[in-house]
Coordinates of C-alpha atoms in Angstrom, one line a residue:
X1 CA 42.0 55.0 92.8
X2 CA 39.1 53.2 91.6
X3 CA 38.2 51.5 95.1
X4 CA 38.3 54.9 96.5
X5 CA 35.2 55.4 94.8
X6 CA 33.2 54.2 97.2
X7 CA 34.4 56.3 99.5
X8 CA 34.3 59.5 97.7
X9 CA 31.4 58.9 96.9
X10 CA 32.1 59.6 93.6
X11 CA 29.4 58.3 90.6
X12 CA 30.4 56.0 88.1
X13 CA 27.7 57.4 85.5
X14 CA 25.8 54.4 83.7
X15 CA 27.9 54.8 80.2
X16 CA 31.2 54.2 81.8
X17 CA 29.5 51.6 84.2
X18 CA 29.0 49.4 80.5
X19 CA 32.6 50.5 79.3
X20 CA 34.3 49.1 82.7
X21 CA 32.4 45.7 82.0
X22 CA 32.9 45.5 78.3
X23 CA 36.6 45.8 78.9
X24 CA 36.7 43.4 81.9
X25 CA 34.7 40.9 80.3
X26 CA 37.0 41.7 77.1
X27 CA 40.2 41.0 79.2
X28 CA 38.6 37.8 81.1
X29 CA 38.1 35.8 77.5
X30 CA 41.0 37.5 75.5
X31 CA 43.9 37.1 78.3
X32 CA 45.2 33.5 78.7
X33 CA 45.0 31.8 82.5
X34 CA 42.6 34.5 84.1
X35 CA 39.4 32.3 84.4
X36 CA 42.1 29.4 85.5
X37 CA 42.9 31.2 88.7
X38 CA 40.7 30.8 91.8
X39 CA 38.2 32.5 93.0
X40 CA 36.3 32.9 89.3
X41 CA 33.4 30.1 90.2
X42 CA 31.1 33.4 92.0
X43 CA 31.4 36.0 89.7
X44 CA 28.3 35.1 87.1
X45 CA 26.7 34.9 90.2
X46 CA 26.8 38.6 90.5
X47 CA 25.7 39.5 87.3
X48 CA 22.1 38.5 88.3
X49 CA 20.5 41.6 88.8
X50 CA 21.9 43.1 85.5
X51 CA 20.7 40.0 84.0
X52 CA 17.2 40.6 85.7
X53 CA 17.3 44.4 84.2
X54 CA 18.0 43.1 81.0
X55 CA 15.4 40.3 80.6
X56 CA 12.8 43.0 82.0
X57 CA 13.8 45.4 79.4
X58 CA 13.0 43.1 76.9
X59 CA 9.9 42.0 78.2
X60 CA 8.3 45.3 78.7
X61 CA 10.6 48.2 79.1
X62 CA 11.5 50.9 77.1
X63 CA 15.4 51.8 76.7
X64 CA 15.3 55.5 78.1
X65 CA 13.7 54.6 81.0
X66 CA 15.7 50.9 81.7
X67 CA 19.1 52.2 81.0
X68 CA 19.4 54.1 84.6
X69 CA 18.2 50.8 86.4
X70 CA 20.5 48.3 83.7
X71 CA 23.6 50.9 84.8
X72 CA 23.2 50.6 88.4
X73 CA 22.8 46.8 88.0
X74 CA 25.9 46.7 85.7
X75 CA 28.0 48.3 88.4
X76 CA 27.7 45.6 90.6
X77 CA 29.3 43.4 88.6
X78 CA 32.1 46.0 87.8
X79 CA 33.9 45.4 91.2
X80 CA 34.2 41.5 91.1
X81 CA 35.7 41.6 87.3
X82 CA 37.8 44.2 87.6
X83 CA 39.5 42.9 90.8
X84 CA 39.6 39.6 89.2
X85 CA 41.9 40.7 86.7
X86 CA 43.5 42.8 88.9
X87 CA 45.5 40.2 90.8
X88 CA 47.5 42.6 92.9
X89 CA 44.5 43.0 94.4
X90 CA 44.2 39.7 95.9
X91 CA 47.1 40.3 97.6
X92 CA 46.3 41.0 101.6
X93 CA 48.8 44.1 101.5
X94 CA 46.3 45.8 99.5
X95 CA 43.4 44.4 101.1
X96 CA 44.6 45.7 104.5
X97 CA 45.7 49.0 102.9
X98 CA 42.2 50.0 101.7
X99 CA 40.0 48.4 104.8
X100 CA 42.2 50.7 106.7
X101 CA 41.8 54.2 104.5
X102 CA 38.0 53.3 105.1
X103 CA 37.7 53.0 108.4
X104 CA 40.2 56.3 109.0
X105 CA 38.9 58.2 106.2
X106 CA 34.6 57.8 106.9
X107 CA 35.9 58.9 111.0
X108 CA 37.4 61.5 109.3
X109 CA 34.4 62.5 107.6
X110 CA 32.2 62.1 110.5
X111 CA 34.3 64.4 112.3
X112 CA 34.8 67.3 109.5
X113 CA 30.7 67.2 108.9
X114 CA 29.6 67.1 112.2
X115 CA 32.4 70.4 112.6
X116 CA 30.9 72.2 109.6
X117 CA 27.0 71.6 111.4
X118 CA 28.4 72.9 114.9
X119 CA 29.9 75.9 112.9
X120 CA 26.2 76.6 110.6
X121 CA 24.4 76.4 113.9
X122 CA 26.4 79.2 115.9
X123 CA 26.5 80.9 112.5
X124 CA 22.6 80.8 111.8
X125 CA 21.3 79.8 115.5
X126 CA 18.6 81.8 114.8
X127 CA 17.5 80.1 111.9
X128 CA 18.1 76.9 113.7
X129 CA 15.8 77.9 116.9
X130 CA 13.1 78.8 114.5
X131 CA 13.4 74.8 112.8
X132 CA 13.7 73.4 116.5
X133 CA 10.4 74.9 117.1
X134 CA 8.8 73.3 114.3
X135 CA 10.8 70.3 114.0
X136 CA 12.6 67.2 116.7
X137 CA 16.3 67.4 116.7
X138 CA 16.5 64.1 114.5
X139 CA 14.8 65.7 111.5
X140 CA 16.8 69.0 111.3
X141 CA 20.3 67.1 111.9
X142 CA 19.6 64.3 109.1
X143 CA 18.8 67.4 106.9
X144 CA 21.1 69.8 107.5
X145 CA 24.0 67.1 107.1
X146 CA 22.5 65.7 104.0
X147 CA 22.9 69.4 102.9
X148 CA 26.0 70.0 103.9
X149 CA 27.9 66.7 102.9
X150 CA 25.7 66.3 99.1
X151 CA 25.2 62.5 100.6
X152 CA 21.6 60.7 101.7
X153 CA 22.0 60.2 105.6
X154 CA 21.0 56.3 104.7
X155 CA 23.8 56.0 102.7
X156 CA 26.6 57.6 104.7
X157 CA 25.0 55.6 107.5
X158 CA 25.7 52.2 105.7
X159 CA 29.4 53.4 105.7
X160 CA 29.8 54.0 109.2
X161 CA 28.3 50.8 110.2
X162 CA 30.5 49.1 107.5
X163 CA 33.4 50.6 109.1
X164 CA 32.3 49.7 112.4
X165 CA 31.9 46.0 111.8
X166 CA 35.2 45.7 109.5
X167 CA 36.6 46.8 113.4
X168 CA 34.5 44.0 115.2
X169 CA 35.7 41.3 112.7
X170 CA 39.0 42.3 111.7
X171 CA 40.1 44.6 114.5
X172 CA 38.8 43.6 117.6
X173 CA 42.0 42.0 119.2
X174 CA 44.0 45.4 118.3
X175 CA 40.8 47.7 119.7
X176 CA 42.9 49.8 121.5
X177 CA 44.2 51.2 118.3
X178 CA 40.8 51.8 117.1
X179 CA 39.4 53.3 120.4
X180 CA 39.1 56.5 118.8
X181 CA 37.3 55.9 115.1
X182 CA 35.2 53.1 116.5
X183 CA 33.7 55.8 119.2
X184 CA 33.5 58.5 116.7
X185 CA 31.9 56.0 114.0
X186 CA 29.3 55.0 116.6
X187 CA 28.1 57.9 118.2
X188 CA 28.1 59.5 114.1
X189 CA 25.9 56.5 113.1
X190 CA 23.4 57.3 116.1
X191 CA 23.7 60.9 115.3
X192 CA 22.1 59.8 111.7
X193 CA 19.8 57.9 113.3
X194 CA 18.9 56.0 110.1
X195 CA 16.5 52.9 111.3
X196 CA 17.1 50.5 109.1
X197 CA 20.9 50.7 109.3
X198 CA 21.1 50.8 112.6
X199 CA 18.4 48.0 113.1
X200 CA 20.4 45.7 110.3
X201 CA 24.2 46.3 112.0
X202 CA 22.4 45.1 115.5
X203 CA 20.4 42.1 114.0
X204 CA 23.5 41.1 112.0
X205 CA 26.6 42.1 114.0
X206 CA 24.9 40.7 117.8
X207 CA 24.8 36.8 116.5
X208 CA 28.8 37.1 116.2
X209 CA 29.4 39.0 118.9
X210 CA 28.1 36.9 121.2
X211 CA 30.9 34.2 120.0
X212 CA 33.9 36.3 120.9
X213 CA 32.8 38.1 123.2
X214 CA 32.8 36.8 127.1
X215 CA 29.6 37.4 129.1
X216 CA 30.8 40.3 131.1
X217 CA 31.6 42.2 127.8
X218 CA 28.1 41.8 126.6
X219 CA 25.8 42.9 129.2
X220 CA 28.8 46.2 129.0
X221 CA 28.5 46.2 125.0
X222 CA 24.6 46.2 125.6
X223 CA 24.1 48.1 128.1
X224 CA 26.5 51.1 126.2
X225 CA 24.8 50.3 122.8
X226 CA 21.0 50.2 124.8
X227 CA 21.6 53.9 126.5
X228 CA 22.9 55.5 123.1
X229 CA 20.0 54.2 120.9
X230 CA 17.6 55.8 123.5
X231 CA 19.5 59.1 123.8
X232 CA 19.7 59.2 119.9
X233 CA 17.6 56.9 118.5
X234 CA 13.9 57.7 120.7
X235 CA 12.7 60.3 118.1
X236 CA 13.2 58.4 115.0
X237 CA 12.0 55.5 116.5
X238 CA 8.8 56.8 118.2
X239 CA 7.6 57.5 114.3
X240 CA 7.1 53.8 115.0
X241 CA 3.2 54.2 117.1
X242 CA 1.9 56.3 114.1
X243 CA 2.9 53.5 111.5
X244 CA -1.0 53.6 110.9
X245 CA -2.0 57.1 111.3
X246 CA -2.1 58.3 107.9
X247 CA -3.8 61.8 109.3
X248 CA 0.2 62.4 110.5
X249 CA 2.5 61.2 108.1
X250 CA 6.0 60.1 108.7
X251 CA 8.6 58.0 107.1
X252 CA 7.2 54.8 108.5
X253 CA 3.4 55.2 107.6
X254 CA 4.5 56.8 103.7
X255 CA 6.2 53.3 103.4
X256 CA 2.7 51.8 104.0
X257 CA 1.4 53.6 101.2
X258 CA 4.1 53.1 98.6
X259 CA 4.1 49.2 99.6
X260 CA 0.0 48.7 99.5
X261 CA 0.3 50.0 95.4
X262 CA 3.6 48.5 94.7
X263 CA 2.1 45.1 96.1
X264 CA -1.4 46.2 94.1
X265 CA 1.2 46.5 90.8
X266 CA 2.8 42.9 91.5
X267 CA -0.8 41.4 91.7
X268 CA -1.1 42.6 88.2
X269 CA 2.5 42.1 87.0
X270 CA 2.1 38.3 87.4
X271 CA 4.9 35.6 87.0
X272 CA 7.0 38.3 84.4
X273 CA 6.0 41.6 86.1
X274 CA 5.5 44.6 84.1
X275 CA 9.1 45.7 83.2
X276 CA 12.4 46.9 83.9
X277 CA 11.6 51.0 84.2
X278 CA 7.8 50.8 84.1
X279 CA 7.7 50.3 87.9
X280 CA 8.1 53.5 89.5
X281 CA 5.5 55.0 86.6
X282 CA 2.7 52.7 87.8
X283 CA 3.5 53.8 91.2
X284 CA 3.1 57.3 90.5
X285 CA -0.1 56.6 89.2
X286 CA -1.4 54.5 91.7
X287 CA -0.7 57.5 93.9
X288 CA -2.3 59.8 92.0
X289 CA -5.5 57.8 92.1
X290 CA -5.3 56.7 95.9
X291 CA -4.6 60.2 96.6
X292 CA -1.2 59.8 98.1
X293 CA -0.2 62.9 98.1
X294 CA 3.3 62.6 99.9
X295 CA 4.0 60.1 97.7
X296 CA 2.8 61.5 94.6
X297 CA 4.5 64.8 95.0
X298 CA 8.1 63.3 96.3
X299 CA 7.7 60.3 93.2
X300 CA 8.7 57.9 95.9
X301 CA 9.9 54.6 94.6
X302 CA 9.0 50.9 96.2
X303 CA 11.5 51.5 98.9
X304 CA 11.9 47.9 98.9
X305 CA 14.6 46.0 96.8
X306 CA 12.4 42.5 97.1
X307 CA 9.6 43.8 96.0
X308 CA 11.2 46.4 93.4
X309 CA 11.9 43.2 91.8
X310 CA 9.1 41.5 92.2
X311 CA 7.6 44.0 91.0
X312 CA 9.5 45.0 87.6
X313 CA 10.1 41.3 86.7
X314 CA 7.1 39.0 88.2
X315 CA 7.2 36.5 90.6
X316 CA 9.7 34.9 89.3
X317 CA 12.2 37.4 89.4
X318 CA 12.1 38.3 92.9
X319 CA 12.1 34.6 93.7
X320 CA 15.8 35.0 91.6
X321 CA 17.1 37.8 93.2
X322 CA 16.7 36.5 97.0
X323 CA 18.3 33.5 95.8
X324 CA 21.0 35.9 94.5
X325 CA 21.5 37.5 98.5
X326 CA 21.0 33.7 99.9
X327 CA 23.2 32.3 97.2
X328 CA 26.1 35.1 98.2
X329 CA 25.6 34.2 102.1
X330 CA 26.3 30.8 100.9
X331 CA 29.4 31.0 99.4
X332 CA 30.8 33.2 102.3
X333 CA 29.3 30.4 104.8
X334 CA 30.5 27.4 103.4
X335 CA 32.7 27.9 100.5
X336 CA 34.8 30.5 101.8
X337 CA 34.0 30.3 105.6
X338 CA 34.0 34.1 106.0
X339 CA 31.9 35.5 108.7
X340 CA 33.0 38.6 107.9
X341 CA 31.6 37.8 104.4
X342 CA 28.1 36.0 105.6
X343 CA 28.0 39.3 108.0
X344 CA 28.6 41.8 105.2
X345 CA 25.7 40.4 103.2
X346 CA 22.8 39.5 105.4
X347 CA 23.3 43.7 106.6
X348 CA 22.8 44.8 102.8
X349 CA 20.2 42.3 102.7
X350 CA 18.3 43.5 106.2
X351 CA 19.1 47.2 104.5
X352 CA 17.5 46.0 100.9
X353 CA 13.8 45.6 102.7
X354 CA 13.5 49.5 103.3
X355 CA 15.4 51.0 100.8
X356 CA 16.4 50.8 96.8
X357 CA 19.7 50.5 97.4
X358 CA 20.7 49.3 94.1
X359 CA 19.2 52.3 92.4
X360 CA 21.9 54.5 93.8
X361 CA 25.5 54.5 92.9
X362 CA 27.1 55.1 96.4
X363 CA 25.4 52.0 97.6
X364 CA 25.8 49.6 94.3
X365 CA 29.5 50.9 94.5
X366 CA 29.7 49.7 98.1
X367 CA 28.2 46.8 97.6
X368 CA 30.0 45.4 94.7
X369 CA 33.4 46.5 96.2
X370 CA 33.1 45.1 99.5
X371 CA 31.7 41.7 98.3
X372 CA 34.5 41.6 95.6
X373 CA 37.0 42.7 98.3
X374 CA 36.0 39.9 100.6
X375 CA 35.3 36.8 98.1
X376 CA 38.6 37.6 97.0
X377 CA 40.6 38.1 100.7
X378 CA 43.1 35.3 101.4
X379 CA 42.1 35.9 104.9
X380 CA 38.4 35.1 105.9
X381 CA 38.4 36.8 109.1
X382 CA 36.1 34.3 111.1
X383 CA 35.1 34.7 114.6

């Protein structure tokens, strides 16, 4: 029931984040042969960015104000300890029994949101041909599914592509059975047309499937992935030529904006950085006195996890938490020799330079899951 969480979506709320790791870490140094059995080495490894909350709260934050950011931090760690001392989990029944419930269970979703938006628009299609004439297609789907479903397109995105790749790796030999969710999850992560996403899974995934697939398959698998980014994909992506034109503001030219202050902030933060928490304040009030308005009035954060840190906890803590991604990419690449694992990572990663993933729970749950699933998988599913 726990691992479902990440695909309910369900939030683990920050006070229940702490008690899940107080009794892991409880059961890791109070129950005799745990930390003896394999697969232990990496888990400190992922306490790093709760450690990097932590040390900035003490620095320069305040308590009310950290304890939202130490929670989400906190949660990453959850996943590894508890499946650690779970060791039924590390059995590859289990392992394929829940990769399997994802993949079924996001098509699934894909379908039953999509069917509620195709009912609202022959219910309201008025309403809907007075948005289309003040708005592209892209903008009023990605709204009226984030309305309907109570989930961030960006972060239902990362599950379809997740789903998608767990097929390429794990799958692809026994595609024929998977025909029908791997079409669905596709065309539904086009339909979302989140960039970075969609730009991560193809700078990620294409290195690997080169490897196993012939050359035949690729020019098909580009050709098909080529023709559906431009049918779904040429809106969001056209944002792209007014990345500079702050006269017409989009989601490509705001980041601009929020990245010129919080870079202005890390300037000022130093080798320490001004704080766990303190951040997004001094953002807001560089916007105020830039006169960013977008910005200002949606209290848009650094929409960048690198610089988020850098940011909160100086030079030196952003230097710490890519080392944390690199370190992870690692252990998958050599230690375990998983390029599922390597894979998994480097698309957070790519996802992490647009987007504060770890400040909401459906992605830190994700995250922390999946990685945990995978460094713990007797199978590494290499290509």
């Amino acid at each position: 029931m726990l691992a479902l969480l990440a695909l309910l979506s369900l939030h683990i709320y920050n006070y229940i984040a702490f008690l899940f790791l107080l009794i892991s870490l409880l059961t890791v140094f109070t129950v005799p042969g745990i930390r003896r059995e394999k697969g232990w080495s990496w888990i400190g490894w992922m306490f790093i960015p709760f450690v990097l909350g932590i040390s900035g709260w003490l620095m320069n934050g305040t308590f009310e104000k950290t304890l939202n950011f130490i929670g989400m931090y906190g949660t990453i760690a959850v996943w590894p300890l508890l499946l650690g001392i779970t060791s039924r989990f590390r059995d590859s029944r289990w392992e394929e029994v829940f990769f399997r419930i994802f993949i079924w269970a996001t098509t699934v979703a894909v379908l039953f949101y999509n069917g509620q938006l195709v009912y609202r628009y022959f219910a309201m299609h008025q309403q809907f041909e007075l948005l289309n004439q003040q708005h592209d297609f892209s903008f009023i789907y990605r709204t009226t599914f984030s309305k309907i479903s109570g989930i961030h397109p960006t972060y239902f995105s990362l599950w379809t592509w997740i789903a998608v790749g767990i097929i390429g790796f794990r799958y692809r030999k026994q595609w024929k059975g998977f025909l029908v969710p791997l079409v669905v999850l596709m065309v539904g992560g086009l339909l979302l047309n989140s960039r970075m996403p969609l730009i991560a899974f193809v700078i990620s995934f294409a290195p690997f499937a080169f490897r196993f697939l012939k050359k035949k398959q690729r020019l098909i698998w580009l050709g098909l992935f080529g023709v559906l980014i431009a049918l779904f994909g040429l809106s969001r992506f056209s944002e792209l030529k007014d990345a500079f034109n702050t006269n017409q503001l989009n989601s490509v030219n705001i980041r601009w904006q929020v990245w010129n202050c919080t870079t202005e902030i890390t300037a000022d933060g130093g080798l320490l950085g001004v704080g766990t928490g303190r951040g997004n304040e001094m953002l807001y009030d560089c916007y105020d006195q830039k006169g960013y308005v977008e910005a200002a009035e949606q209290h848009l954060n650094s929409h960048n996890m690198y610089l988020h840190f850098t940011m909160e906890n100086g030079w030196i803590g952003g230097v710490i938490f890519l080392l944390f991604i690199i370190g992870l990419v690692y252990r998958f690449r050599v230690a375990q020799q998983s390029d599922f694992g390597v894979w998994l990572v480097v698309f957070f990663g790519l996802c992490l330079l647009t987007e504060n993933l770890f400040h909401r729970q459906p992605a830190v749950v994700t995250f922390g899951l999946f990685v945990a699933l995978t460094a713990f998988a007797k199978r590494t599913y290499s290509v």
